[in-house]
mmCIF file of C-alpha atoms in Angstrom:
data_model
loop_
_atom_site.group_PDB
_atom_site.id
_atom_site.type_symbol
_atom_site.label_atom_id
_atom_site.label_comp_id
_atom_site.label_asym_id
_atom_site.label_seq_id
_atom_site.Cartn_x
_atom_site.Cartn_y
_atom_site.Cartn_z
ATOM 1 C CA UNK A 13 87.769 49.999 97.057
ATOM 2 C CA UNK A 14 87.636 46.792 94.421
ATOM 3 C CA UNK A 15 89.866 46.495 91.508
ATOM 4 C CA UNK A 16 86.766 47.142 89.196
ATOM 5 C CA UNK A 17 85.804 50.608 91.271
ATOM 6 C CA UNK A 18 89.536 51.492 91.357
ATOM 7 C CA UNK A 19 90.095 50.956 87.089
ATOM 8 C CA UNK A 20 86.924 52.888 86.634
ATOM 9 C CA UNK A 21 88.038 55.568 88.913
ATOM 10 C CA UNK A 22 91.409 55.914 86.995
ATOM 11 C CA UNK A 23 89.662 55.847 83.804
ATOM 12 C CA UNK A 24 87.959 58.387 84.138
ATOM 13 C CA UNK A 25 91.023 60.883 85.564
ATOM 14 C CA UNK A 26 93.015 59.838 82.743
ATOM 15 C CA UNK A 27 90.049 60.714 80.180
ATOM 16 C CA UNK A 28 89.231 64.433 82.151
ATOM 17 C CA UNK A 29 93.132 64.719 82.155
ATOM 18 C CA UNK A 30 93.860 63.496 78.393
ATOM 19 C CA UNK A 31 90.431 65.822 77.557
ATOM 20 C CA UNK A 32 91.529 68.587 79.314
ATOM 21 C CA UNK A 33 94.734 68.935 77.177
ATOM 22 C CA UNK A 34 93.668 67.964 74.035
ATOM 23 C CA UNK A 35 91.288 71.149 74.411
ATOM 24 C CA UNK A 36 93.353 73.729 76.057
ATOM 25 C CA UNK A 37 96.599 73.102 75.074
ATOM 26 C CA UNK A 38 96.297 74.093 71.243
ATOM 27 C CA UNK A 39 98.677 76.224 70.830
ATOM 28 C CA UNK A 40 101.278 75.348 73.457
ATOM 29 C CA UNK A 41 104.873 74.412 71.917
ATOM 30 C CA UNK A 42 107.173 71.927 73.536
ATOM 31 C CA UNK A 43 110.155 70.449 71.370
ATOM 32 C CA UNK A 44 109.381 66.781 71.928
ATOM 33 C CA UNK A 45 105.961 66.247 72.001
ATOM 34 C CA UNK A 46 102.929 68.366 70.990
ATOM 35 C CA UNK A 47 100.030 68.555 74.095
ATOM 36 C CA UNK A 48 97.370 67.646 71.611
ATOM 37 C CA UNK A 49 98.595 64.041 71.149
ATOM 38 C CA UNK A 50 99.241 63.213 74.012
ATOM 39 C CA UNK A 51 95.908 64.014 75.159
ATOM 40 C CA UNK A 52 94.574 62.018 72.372
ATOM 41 C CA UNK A 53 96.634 59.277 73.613
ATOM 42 C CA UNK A 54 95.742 59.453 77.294
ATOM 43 C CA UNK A 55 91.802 59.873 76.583
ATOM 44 C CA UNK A 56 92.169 56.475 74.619
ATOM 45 C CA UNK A 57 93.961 55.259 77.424
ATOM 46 C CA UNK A 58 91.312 56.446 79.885
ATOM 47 C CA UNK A 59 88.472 55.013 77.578
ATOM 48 C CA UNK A 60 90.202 51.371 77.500
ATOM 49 C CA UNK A 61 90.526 51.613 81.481
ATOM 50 C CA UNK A 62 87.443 52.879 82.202
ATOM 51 C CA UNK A 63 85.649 50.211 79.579
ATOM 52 C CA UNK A 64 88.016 47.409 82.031
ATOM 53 C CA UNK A 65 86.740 48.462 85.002
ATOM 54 C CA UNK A 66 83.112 48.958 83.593
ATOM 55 C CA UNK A 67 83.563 44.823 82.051
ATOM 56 C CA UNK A 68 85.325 43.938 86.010
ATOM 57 C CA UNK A 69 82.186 45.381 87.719
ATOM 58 C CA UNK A 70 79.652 43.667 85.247
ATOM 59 C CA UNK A 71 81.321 39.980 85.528
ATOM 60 C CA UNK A 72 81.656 39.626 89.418
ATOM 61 C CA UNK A 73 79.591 36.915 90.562
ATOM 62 C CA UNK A 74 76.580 37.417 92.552
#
């Protein structure tokens, strides 16, 4: 597996995993953090990585 298939794979299981709690974890309370932000969080995360390995697997050379 490349770097480029590898970031895109990554991505994506970040963005399922920050989607996942952003939608199901509503009304879940935990003293430090609330579930809903950090899901925000990781499906931005997930977007960027998945948009760096999309960019990697457009710019290798032929």
């Amino acid at each position: 597996m490349n770097r480029a298939s590898r970031h895109l794979l990554e991505g994506v299981v970040t963005l399922l995993a920050g989607l996942a709690l952003w939608l199901f974890t509503g009304d879940v309370e935990v003293p430090v953090v609330t579930p809903t932000k950090v899901g925000i969080v990781l499906m931005c995360v997930g977007g960027a990585q998945t948009a760096w390995g999309l960019y990697g697997a457009t710019r290798r050379p032929i």
